[in-house]
């Protein structure tokens, strides 16, 4: 959730982890502060979270109550992310980046496509 807007001033920005096994008794089981969270995506036990001007976070969420940071890709703005079969598309305000994440310890930038919004 991204706080600080007209509709949600009462919410602190962050990644809120909610257990919905029983939708009628869902409960928050974790929280991780983020500056300006946007889109997210996952592949297996890997979670990718866009954090606006704070870049892209990559987490292992094998244990959702205790996320482990795998990587933090910085120095660019991220709005949305699409992971599929080891290829990651990351959308920003003026560029689309493509990464290879088959080796999570060495996420490689494959290409950048600049565009005018």
PDB file of N, CA, C and O in Angstrom, residues 15 17 31-32 47 49 59-69:
ATOM      1  N   UNK A  15       4.851  -2.781   2.378  1.00  0.00           N
ATOM      2  CA  UNK A  15       4.401  -4.080   1.907  1.00  0.00           C
ATOM      3  C   UNK A  15       3.704  -4.757   3.083  1.00  0.00           C
ATOM      4  O   UNK A  15       4.344  -5.131   4.063  1.00  0.00           O
ATOM      5  N   UNK A  17       1.769  -7.873   4.494  1.00  0.00           N
ATOM      6  CA  UNK A  17       1.645  -9.288   4.190  1.00  0.00           C
ATOM      7  C   UNK A  17       0.454  -9.819   4.964  1.00  0.00           C
ATOM      8  O   UNK A  17       0.409  -9.747   6.200  1.00  0.00           O
ATOM      9  N   UNK A  31       4.926  -6.974   7.822  1.00  0.00           N
ATOM     10  CA  UNK A  31       4.945  -5.626   7.267  1.00  0.00           C
ATOM     11  C   UNK A  31       6.399  -5.249   7.000  1.00  0.00           C
ATOM     12  O   UNK A  31       7.287  -5.559   7.782  1.00  0.00           O
ATOM     13  N   UNK A  32       6.614  -4.575   5.892  1.00  0.00           N
ATOM     14  CA  UNK A  32       7.939  -4.083   5.538  1.00  0.00           C
ATOM     15  C   UNK A  32       7.784  -2.667   4.996  1.00  0.00           C
ATOM     16  O   UNK A  32       7.063  -2.448   4.009  1.00  0.00           O
ATOM     17  N   UNK A  47       9.684 -12.745  -4.914  1.00  0.00           N
ATOM     18  CA  UNK A  47       8.757 -11.623  -4.987  1.00  0.00           C
ATOM     19  C   UNK A  47       9.510 -10.389  -5.454  1.00  0.00           C
ATOM     20  O   UNK A  47      10.566 -10.052  -4.910  1.00  0.00           O
ATOM     21  N   UNK A  49       9.135  -6.283  -6.024  1.00  0.00           N
ATOM     22  CA  UNK A  49       8.294  -5.161  -5.605  1.00  0.00           C
ATOM     23  C   UNK A  49       8.895  -3.852  -6.105  1.00  0.00           C
ATOM     24  O   UNK A  49      10.041  -3.520  -5.789  1.00  0.00           O
ATOM     25  N   UNK A  59      12.754 -10.235  -3.186  1.00  0.00           N
ATOM     26  CA  UNK A  59      12.689 -10.955  -1.917  1.00  0.00           C
ATOM     27  C   UNK A  59      12.465 -12.444  -2.127  1.00  0.00           C
ATOM     28  O   UNK A  59      11.807 -12.851  -3.083  1.00  0.00           O
ATOM     29  N   UNK A  60      12.970 -13.232  -1.199  1.00  0.00           N
ATOM     30  CA  UNK A  60      12.588 -14.633  -1.075  1.00  0.00           C
ATOM     31  C   UNK A  60      11.444 -14.656  -0.075  1.00  0.00           C
ATOM     32  O   UNK A  60      11.597 -14.215   1.054  1.00  0.00           O
ATOM     33  N   UNK A  61      10.279 -15.141  -0.505  1.00  0.00           N
ATOM     34  CA  UNK A  61       9.161 -15.194   0.425  1.00  0.00           C
ATOM     35  C   UNK A  61       8.752 -16.631   0.731  1.00  0.00           C
ATOM     36  O   UNK A  61       7.593 -16.944   0.938  1.00  0.00           O
ATOM     37  N   UNK A  62       9.755 -17.500   0.836  1.00  0.00           N
ATOM     38  CA  UNK A  62       9.490 -18.875   1.270  1.00  0.00           C
ATOM     39  C   UNK A  62       8.768 -18.858   2.606  1.00  0.00           C
ATOM     40  O   UNK A  62       7.835 -19.624   2.837  1.00  0.00           O
ATOM     41  N   UNK A  63       9.201 -17.962   3.499  1.00  0.00           N
ATOM     42  CA  UNK A  63       8.533 -17.745   4.781  1.00  0.00           C
ATOM     43  C   UNK A  63       7.964 -16.327   4.751  1.00  0.00           C
ATOM     44  O   UNK A  63       8.688 -15.371   5.025  1.00  0.00           O
ATOM     45  N   UNK A  64       6.666 -16.167   4.424  1.00  0.00           N
ATOM     46  CA  UNK A  64       6.086 -14.828   4.279  1.00  0.00           C
ATOM     47  C   UNK A  64       6.198 -13.959   5.529  1.00  0.00           C
ATOM     48  O   UNK A  64       6.187 -12.738   5.432  1.00  0.00           O
ATOM     49  N   UNK A  65       6.317 -14.556   6.700  1.00  0.00           N
ATOM     50  CA  UNK A  65       6.441 -13.777   7.926  1.00  0.00           C
ATOM     51  C   UNK A  65       7.855 -13.241   8.115  1.00  0.00           C
ATOM     52  O   UNK A  65       8.092 -12.402   8.980  1.00  0.00           O
ATOM     53  N   UNK A  66       8.784 -13.730   7.321  1.00  0.00           N
ATOM     54  CA  UNK A  66      10.170 -13.304   7.441  1.00  0.00           C
ATOM     55  C   UNK A  66      10.798 -13.226   6.043  1.00  0.00           C
ATOM     56  O   UNK A  66      11.576 -14.092   5.660  1.00  0.00           O
ATOM     57  N   UNK A  67      10.460 -12.158   5.290  1.00  0.00           N
ATOM     58  CA  UNK A  67      11.006 -11.996   3.954  1.00  0.00           C
ATOM     59  C   UNK A  67      12.512 -11.815   4.014  1.00  0.00           C
ATOM     60  O   UNK A  67      13.026 -11.147   4.910  1.00  0.00           O
ATOM     61  N   UNK A  68      13.203 -12.394   3.054  1.00  0.00           N
ATOM     62  CA  UNK A  68      14.648 -12.245   2.951  1.00  0.00           C
ATOM     63  C   UNK A  68      14.956 -11.437   1.699  1.00  0.00           C
ATOM     64  O   UNK A  68      14.501 -11.783   0.611  1.00  0.00           O
ATOM     65  N   UNK A  69      15.723 -10.370   1.840  1.00  0.00           N
ATOM     66  CA  UNK A  69      16.103  -9.566   0.684  1.00  0.00           C
ATOM     67  C   UNK A  69      17.144 -10.312  -0.137  1.00  0.00           C
ATOM     68  O   UNK A  69      18.182 -10.727   0.381  1.00  0.00           O
TER      69      UNK A  69
END
